């Protein structure tokens, strides 16, 4: 039994040294997610509790001028599809977080997740790359410093007026 565990550990170590290990592991986890999602979809009963508000989904669908009427099950289906979309994107972002040996999901992980699959190509321009995010953060920090300097200058002017 002990030798079997050693053999399994050696196989895991060999796998981790393999340059394609991370990709294979991610692919396995995504496949496992979708198998589980399909099983759940087949057995799950439709309830009245939804994670996304159906009224908002209907309103978004009616923004399209060509949509005059819709069947009652359409917003429910859109709700489930949107949930699965968010879950997969989150899983892909988490895999990137895990690869970087972190425990907190960051914007850069979401950016990397969008770039892992052609399915998310439409988000490439909405979710900027990590290096663009860093530039924005620097500009934000500089803006905060400039605002704090202006605030200090205003306080000095107010203090001078009270001295008279």
Short mmCIF file of C-alpha atoms in Angstrom, two decimals:
data_model
loop_
_atom_site.label_atom_id
_atom_site.label_comp_id
_atom_site.label_asym_id
_atom_site.label_seq_id
_atom_site.Cartn_x
_atom_site.Cartn_y
_atom_site.Cartn_z
CA UNK A 1 0.00 0.00 0.00
CA UNK A 2 2.77 2.42 0.90
CA UNK A 3 4.54 1.65 -2.40
CA UNK A 4 1.33 2.43 -4.31
CA UNK A 5 1.14 5.85 -2.66
CA UNK A 6 4.78 6.53 -3.53
CA UNK A 7 4.10 5.53 -7.12
CA UNK A 8 1.08 7.87 -7.27
CA UNK A 9 3.14 10.72 -5.78
CA UNK A 10 5.88 10.13 -8.36
CA UNK A 11 3.31 10.24 -11.16
CA UNK A 12 1.92 13.53 -9.83
CA UNK A 13 5.41 15.01 -9.57
CA UNK A 14 6.24 13.88 -13.10
CA UNK A 15 2.98 15.40 -14.27
CA UNK A 16 3.73 18.73 -12.58
CA UNK A 17 7.12 18.85 -14.27
CA UNK A 18 5.47 18.31 -17.64
CA UNK A 19 5.08 21.72 -19.35
CA UNK A 20 1.58 20.79 -20.55
CA UNK A 21 0.45 19.66 -17.10
CA UNK A 22 -1.32 22.93 -16.25
CA UNK A 23 -3.20 22.98 -19.55
CA UNK A 24 -4.19 19.33 -19.19
CA UNK A 25 -5.30 19.87 -15.60
CA UNK A 26 -7.35 22.93 -16.58
CA UNK A 27 -8.94 21.04 -19.45
CA UNK A 28 -9.82 18.16 -17.10
CA UNK A 29 -11.41 20.51 -14.60
CA UNK A 30 -13.44 22.27 -17.30
CA UNK A 31 -14.60 18.93 -18.70
CA UNK A 32 -15.56 17.81 -15.19
CA UNK A 33 -17.47 21.07 -14.69
CA UNK A 34 -19.47 20.63 -17.90
CA UNK A 35 -20.23 16.95 -17.24
CA UNK A 36 -21.53 17.92 -13.81
CA UNK A 37 -23.51 20.85 -15.27
CA UNK A 38 -25.14 18.60 -17.87
CA UNK A 39 -26.09 16.02 -15.24
CA UNK A 40 -27.54 18.74 -13.03
CA UNK A 41 -29.50 20.20 -15.96
CA UNK A 42 -31.01 16.80 -16.75
CA UNK A 43 -32.11 16.07 -13.19
CA UNK A 44 -32.84 19.55 -11.81
CA UNK A 45 -36.44 20.64 -11.49
CA UNK A 46 -37.40 24.17 -12.49
CA UNK A 47 -38.16 26.18 -9.38
CA UNK A 48 -39.37 29.70 -8.81
CA UNK A 49 -36.12 30.76 -7.14
CA UNK A 50 -33.59 32.15 -9.60
CA UNK A 51 -30.17 33.64 -9.01
CA UNK A 52 -30.75 36.34 -11.62
CA UNK A 53 -33.84 38.58 -11.67
CA UNK A 54 -36.20 37.50 -14.47
CA UNK A 55 -37.80 40.96 -14.76
CA UNK A 56 -34.43 42.48 -15.59
CA UNK A 57 -33.74 39.78 -18.17
CA UNK A 58 -37.12 40.47 -19.79
CA UNK A 59 -36.40 44.21 -19.84
CA UNK A 60 -33.01 43.62 -21.49
CA UNK A 61 -34.59 41.38 -24.09
CA UNK A 62 -37.26 43.98 -24.88
CA UNK A 63 -34.56 46.55 -25.63
CA UNK A 64 -34.29 44.79 -28.98
CA UNK A 65 -37.05 46.45 -31.02
CA UNK A 66 -37.78 43.30 -33.01
CA UNK A 67 -38.77 41.38 -29.88
CA UNK A 68 -42.51 41.94 -29.42
CA UNK A 69 -43.46 38.92 -27.32
CA UNK A 70 -41.63 36.02 -25.70
CA UNK A 71 -42.59 32.70 -24.22
CA UNK A 72 -42.55 32.52 -20.43
CA UNK A 73 -39.71 29.97 -20.39
CA UNK A 74 -37.31 32.16 -22.42
CA UNK A 75 -36.18 34.40 -19.50
CA UNK A 76 -35.73 31.26 -17.37
CA UNK A 77 -33.49 29.71 -20.02
CA UNK A 78 -31.54 32.96 -20.37
CA UNK A 79 -31.10 33.05 -16.59
CA UNK A 80 -29.65 29.51 -16.53
CA UNK A 81 -27.42 30.15 -19.55
CA UNK A 82 -26.10 33.34 -17.97
CA UNK A 83 -25.39 31.49 -14.72
CA UNK A 84 -23.38 28.85 -16.59
CA UNK A 85 -21.50 31.55 -18.49
CA UNK A 86 -20.53 33.29 -15.25
CA UNK A 87 -19.59 29.98 -13.60
CA UNK A 88 -17.31 28.93 -16.46
CA UNK A 89 -15.62 32.32 -16.66
CA UNK A 90 -15.11 32.24 -12.89
CA UNK A 91 -13.69 28.71 -13.05
CA UNK A 92 -11.23 29.73 -15.77
CA UNK A 93 -10.19 32.78 -13.73
CA UNK A 94 -9.80 30.60 -10.63
CA UNK A 95 -7.56 28.17 -12.53
CA UNK A 96 -5.30 31.11 -13.34
CA UNK A 97 -5.35 32.20 -9.68
CA UNK A 98 -4.43 28.67 -8.63
CA UNK A 99 -1.62 28.47 -11.22
CA UNK A 100 -0.14 31.63 -9.71
CA UNK A 101 -0.38 30.08 -6.24
CA UNK A 102 -2.77 32.72 -4.93
CA UNK A 103 -6.04 32.40 -3.07
CA UNK A 104 -7.69 35.67 -4.09
CA UNK A 105 -9.24 36.10 -7.52
CA UNK A 106 -7.98 39.31 -9.16
CA UNK A 107 -8.88 41.33 -12.23
CA UNK A 108 -5.77 40.03 -13.95
CA UNK A 109 -7.11 36.47 -13.53
CA UNK A 110 -10.34 37.45 -15.22
CA UNK A 111 -8.37 39.09 -18.00
CA UNK A 112 -6.31 35.92 -18.46
CA UNK A 113 -9.45 33.77 -18.43
CA UNK A 114 -10.99 35.79 -21.25
CA UNK A 115 -7.91 35.19 -23.36
CA UNK A 116 -7.90 31.40 -22.85
CA UNK A 117 -10.81 30.60 -25.15
CA UNK A 118 -12.20 31.90 -28.42
CA UNK A 119 -15.66 31.75 -26.84
CA UNK A 120 -14.80 34.87 -24.81
CA UNK A 121 -13.34 36.89 -27.70
CA UNK A 122 -16.16 39.41 -27.46
CA UNK A 123 -14.90 40.35 -23.96
CA UNK A 124 -11.30 41.02 -24.98
CA UNK A 125 -11.93 44.74 -25.49
CA UNK A 126 -14.22 45.05 -22.48
CA UNK A 127 -11.84 43.44 -19.98
CA UNK A 128 -8.41 44.99 -20.48
CA UNK A 129 -5.14 43.09 -20.21
CA UNK A 130 -3.40 43.05 -16.85
CA UNK A 131 -0.68 45.51 -17.92
CA UNK A 132 -3.33 48.05 -18.95
CA UNK A 133 -4.99 47.60 -15.58
CA UNK A 134 -1.72 48.38 -13.82
CA UNK A 135 -1.36 51.63 -15.78
CA UNK A 136 -4.92 52.60 -14.84
CA UNK A 137 -4.20 51.83 -11.20
CA UNK A 138 -1.07 53.99 -11.29
CA UNK A 139 -3.02 56.85 -12.84
CA UNK A 140 -5.70 56.44 -10.17
CA UNK A 141 -3.09 56.54 -7.41
CA UNK A 142 -1.49 59.66 -8.95
CA UNK A 143 -4.94 61.24 -9.11
CA UNK A 144 -5.49 60.49 -5.43
CA UNK A 145 -2.15 62.09 -4.57
CA UNK A 146 -2.99 65.18 -6.62
CA UNK A 147 -6.39 65.45 -4.94
CA UNK A 148 -4.84 65.11 -1.49
CA UNK A 149 -2.38 67.91 -2.33
CA UNK A 150 -5.25 70.14 -3.45
CA UNK A 151 -7.11 69.28 -0.24
CA UNK A 152 -4.06 70.19 1.86
CA UNK A 153 -3.70 73.50 -0.01
CA UNK A 154 -7.38 74.32 0.63
CA UNK A 155 -6.95 73.56 4.33
CA UNK A 156 -3.93 75.86 4.53
CA UNK A 157 -5.94 78.67 2.92
CA UNK A 158 -8.81 78.14 5.38
CA UNK A 159 -6.40 78.18 8.33
CA UNK A 160 -4.93 81.48 7.15
CA UNK A 161 -8.40 83.08 7.01
CA UNK A 162 -9.08 82.11 10.63
CA UNK A 163 -5.83 83.71 11.81
CA UNK A 164 -7.07 87.21 10.94
#
